[in-house]
Backbone as numpy.savetxt, mean C-alpha at the origin, in Angstrom:
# Nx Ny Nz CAx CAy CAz Cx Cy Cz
-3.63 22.72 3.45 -3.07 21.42 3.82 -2.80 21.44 5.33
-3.86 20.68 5.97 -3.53 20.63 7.70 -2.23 19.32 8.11
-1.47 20.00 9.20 -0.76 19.08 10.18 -0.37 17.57 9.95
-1.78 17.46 10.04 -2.62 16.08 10.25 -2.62 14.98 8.27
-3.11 16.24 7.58 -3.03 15.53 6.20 -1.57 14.80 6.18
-0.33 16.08 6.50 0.82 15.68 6.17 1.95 14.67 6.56
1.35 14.24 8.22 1.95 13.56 9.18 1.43 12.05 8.40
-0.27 11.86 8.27 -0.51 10.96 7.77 -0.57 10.33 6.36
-0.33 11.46 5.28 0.48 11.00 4.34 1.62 10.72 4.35
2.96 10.85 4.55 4.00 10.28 5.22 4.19 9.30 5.42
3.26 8.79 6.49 3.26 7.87 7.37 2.72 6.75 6.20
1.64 7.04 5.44 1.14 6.26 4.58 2.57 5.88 3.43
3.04 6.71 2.91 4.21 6.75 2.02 5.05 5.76 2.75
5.38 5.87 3.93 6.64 5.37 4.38 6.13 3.53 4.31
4.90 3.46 4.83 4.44 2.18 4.75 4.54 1.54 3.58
4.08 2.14 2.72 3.81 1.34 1.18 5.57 1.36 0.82
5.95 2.31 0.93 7.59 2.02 0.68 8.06 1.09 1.38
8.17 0.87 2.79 8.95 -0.20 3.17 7.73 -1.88 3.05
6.89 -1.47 2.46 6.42 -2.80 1.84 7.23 -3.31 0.69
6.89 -2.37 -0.13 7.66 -2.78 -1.69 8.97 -2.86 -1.24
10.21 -2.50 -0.23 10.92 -3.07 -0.11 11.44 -4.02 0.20
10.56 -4.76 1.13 10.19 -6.03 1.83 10.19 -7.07 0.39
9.19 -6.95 -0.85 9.25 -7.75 -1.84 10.56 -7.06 -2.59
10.69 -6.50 -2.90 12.36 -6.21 -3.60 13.56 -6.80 -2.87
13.30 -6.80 -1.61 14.85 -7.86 -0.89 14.50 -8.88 -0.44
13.03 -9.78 -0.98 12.51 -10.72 -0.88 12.97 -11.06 0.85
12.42 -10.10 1.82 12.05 -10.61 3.08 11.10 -12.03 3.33
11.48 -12.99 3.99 10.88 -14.54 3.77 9.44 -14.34 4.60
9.52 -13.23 5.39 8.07 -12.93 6.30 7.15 -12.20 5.51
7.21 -11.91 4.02 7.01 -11.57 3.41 6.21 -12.21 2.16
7.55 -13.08 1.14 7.44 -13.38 0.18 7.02 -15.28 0.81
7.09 -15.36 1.66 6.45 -16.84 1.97 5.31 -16.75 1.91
4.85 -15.64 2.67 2.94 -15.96 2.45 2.57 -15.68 1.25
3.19 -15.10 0.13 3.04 -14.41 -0.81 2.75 -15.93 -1.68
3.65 -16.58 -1.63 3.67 -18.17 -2.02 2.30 -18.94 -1.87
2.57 -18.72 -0.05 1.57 -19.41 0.23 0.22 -19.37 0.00
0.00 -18.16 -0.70 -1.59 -17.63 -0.93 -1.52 -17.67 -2.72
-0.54 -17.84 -3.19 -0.46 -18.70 -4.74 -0.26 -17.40 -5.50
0.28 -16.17 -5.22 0.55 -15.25 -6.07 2.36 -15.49 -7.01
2.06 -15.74 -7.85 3.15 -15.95 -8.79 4.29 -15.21 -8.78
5.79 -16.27 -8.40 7.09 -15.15 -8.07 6.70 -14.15 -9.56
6.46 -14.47 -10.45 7.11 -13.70 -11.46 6.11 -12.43 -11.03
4.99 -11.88 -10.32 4.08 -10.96 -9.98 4.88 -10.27 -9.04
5.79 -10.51 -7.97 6.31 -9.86 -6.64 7.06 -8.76 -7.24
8.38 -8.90 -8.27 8.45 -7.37 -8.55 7.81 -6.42 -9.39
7.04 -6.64 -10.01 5.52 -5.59 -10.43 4.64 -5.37 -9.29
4.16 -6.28 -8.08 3.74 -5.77 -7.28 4.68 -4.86 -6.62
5.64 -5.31 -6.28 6.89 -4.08 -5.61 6.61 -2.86 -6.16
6.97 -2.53 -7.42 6.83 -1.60 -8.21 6.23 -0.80 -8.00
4.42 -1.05 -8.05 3.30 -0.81 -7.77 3.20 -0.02 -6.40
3.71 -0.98 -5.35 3.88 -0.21 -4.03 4.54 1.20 -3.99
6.17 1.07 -4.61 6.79 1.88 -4.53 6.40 3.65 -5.47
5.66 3.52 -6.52 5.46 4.13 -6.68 3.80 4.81 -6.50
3.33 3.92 -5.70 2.35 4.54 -4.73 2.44 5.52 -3.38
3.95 5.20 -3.15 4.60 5.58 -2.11 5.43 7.22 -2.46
5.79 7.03 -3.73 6.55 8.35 -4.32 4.76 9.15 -4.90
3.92 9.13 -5.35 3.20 9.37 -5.38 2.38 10.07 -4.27
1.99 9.71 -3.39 1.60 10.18 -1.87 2.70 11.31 -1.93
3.63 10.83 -1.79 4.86 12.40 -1.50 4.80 13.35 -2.36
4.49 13.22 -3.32 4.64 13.83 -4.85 3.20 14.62 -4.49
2.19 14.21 -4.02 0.87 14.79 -3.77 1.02 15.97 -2.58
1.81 15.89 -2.17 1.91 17.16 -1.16 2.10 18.49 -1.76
2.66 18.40 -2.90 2.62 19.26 -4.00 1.82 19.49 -5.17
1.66 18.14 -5.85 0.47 18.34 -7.14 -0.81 17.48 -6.18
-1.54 17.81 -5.61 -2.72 16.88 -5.15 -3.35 15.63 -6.44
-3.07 16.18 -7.15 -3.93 15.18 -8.28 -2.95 13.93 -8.10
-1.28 14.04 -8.25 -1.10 12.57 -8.16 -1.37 12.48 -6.81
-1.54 12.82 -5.71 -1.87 12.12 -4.56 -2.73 11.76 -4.27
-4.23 11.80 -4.66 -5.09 11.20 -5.34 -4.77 10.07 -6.14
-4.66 10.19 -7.26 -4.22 9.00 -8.03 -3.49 8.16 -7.12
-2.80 8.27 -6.44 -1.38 7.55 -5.70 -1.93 6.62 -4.91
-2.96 7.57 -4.14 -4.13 7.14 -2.94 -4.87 6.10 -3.61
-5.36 6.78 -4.56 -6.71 5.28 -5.07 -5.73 4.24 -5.55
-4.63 4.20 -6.45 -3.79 3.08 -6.50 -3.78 2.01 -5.50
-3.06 2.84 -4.51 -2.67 1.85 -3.29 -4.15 1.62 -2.65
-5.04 2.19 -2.38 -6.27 1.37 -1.60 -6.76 0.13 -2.84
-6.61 0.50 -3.79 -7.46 -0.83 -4.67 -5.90 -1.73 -4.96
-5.01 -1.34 -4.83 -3.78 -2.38 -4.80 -4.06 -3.79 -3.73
-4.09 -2.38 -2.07 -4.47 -3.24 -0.54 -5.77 -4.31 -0.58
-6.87 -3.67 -1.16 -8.13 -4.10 -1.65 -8.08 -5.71 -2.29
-6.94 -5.55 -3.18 -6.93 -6.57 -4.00 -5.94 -7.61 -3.01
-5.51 -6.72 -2.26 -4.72 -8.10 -1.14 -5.40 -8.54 0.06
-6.52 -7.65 0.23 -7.18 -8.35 1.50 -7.93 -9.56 0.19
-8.13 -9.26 -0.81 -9.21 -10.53 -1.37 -8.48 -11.47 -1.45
-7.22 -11.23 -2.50 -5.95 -12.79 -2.60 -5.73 -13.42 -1.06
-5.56 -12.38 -0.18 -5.67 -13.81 1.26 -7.10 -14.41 1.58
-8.42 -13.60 1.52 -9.39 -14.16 1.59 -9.61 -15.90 0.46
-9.17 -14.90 -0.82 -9.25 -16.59 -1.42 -8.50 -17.28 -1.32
-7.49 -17.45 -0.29 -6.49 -18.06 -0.02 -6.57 -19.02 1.10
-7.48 -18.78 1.91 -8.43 -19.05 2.74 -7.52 -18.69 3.96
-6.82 -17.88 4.29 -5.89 -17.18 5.26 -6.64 -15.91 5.87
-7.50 -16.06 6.46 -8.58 -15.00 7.13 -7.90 -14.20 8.75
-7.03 -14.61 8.92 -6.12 -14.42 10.10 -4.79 -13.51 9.45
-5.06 -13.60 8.23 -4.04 -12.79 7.76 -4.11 -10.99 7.06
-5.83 -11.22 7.07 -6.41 -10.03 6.27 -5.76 -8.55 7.08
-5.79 -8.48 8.29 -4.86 -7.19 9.28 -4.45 -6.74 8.69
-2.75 -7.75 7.75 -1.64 -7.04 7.63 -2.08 -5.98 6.46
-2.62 -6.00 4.56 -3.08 -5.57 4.16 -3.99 -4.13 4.30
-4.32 -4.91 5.53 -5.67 -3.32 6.05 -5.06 -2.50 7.02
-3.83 -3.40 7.38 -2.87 -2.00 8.17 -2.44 -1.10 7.42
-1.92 -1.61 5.94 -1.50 -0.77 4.89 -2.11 0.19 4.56
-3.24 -0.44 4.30 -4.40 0.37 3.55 -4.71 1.42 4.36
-4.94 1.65 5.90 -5.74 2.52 6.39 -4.65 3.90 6.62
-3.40 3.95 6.92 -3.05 5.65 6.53 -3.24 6.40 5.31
-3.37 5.34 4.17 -3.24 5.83 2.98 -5.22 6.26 2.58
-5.84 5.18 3.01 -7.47 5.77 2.94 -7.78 7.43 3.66
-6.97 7.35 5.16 -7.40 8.03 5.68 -6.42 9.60 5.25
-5.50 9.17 4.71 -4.88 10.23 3.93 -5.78 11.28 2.64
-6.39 9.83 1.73 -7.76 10.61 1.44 -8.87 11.23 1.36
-9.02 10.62 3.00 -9.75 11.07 3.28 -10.04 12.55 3.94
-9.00 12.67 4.52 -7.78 14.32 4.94 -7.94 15.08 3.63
-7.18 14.55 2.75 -7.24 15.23 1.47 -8.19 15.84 0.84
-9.39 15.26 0.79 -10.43 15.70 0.74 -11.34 16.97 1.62
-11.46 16.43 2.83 -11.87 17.58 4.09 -11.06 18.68 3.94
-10.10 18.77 3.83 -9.21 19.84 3.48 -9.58 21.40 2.75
């Protein structure tokens, strides 16, 4: 396990965590676009959820690699599925925030792997 895997898993963890916290204390910079792109309040705390334990997962993988794996592919096809809900949302200026998420946690796998 190099330096580099561990700084950027972390970093990936810490993201997806303070996402799902963002929908758990219903931040309005948050849960407005969430609206606005037609994802259903009753979906925001299962998506939370989802985050958060993508986030304990990644950490949990520094030790068992298999859930950090699992943890990893979670959250990229979670992010995946949010760059598409803004695409069909027709919010194309918004796709960044999603793929900011997504990319410590890809490239965490991608570490993980080379390893």
């Amino acid at each position: 396990m190099t330096t580099a895997y561990v700084i950027v898993t972390v970093v990936g963890a810490f993201m997806a965590a303070f996402s799902a916290a963002s929908i758990f204390f219903r931040a309005k910079w948050v849960v407005q676009p969430l609206a606005d792109y037609g994802v259903p309040r009753g979906w925001w705390t299962p998506l939370g959820v989802a985050k958060a334990a993508g986030a304990l997962g990644l950490i949990a993988g520094l030790w068992v690699p298999a859930l950090g794996v699992a943890a990893g592919i979670g959250l990229v096809l979670y992010f995946t599925g949010a760059v598409i809900t803004v695409l069909r949302a027709h919010w194309p200026s918004h796709v960044a925030f999603p793929l900011m998420y997504m990319a410590p946690v890809a490239a965490s796998l991608v570490l993980g792997f080379a390893a």
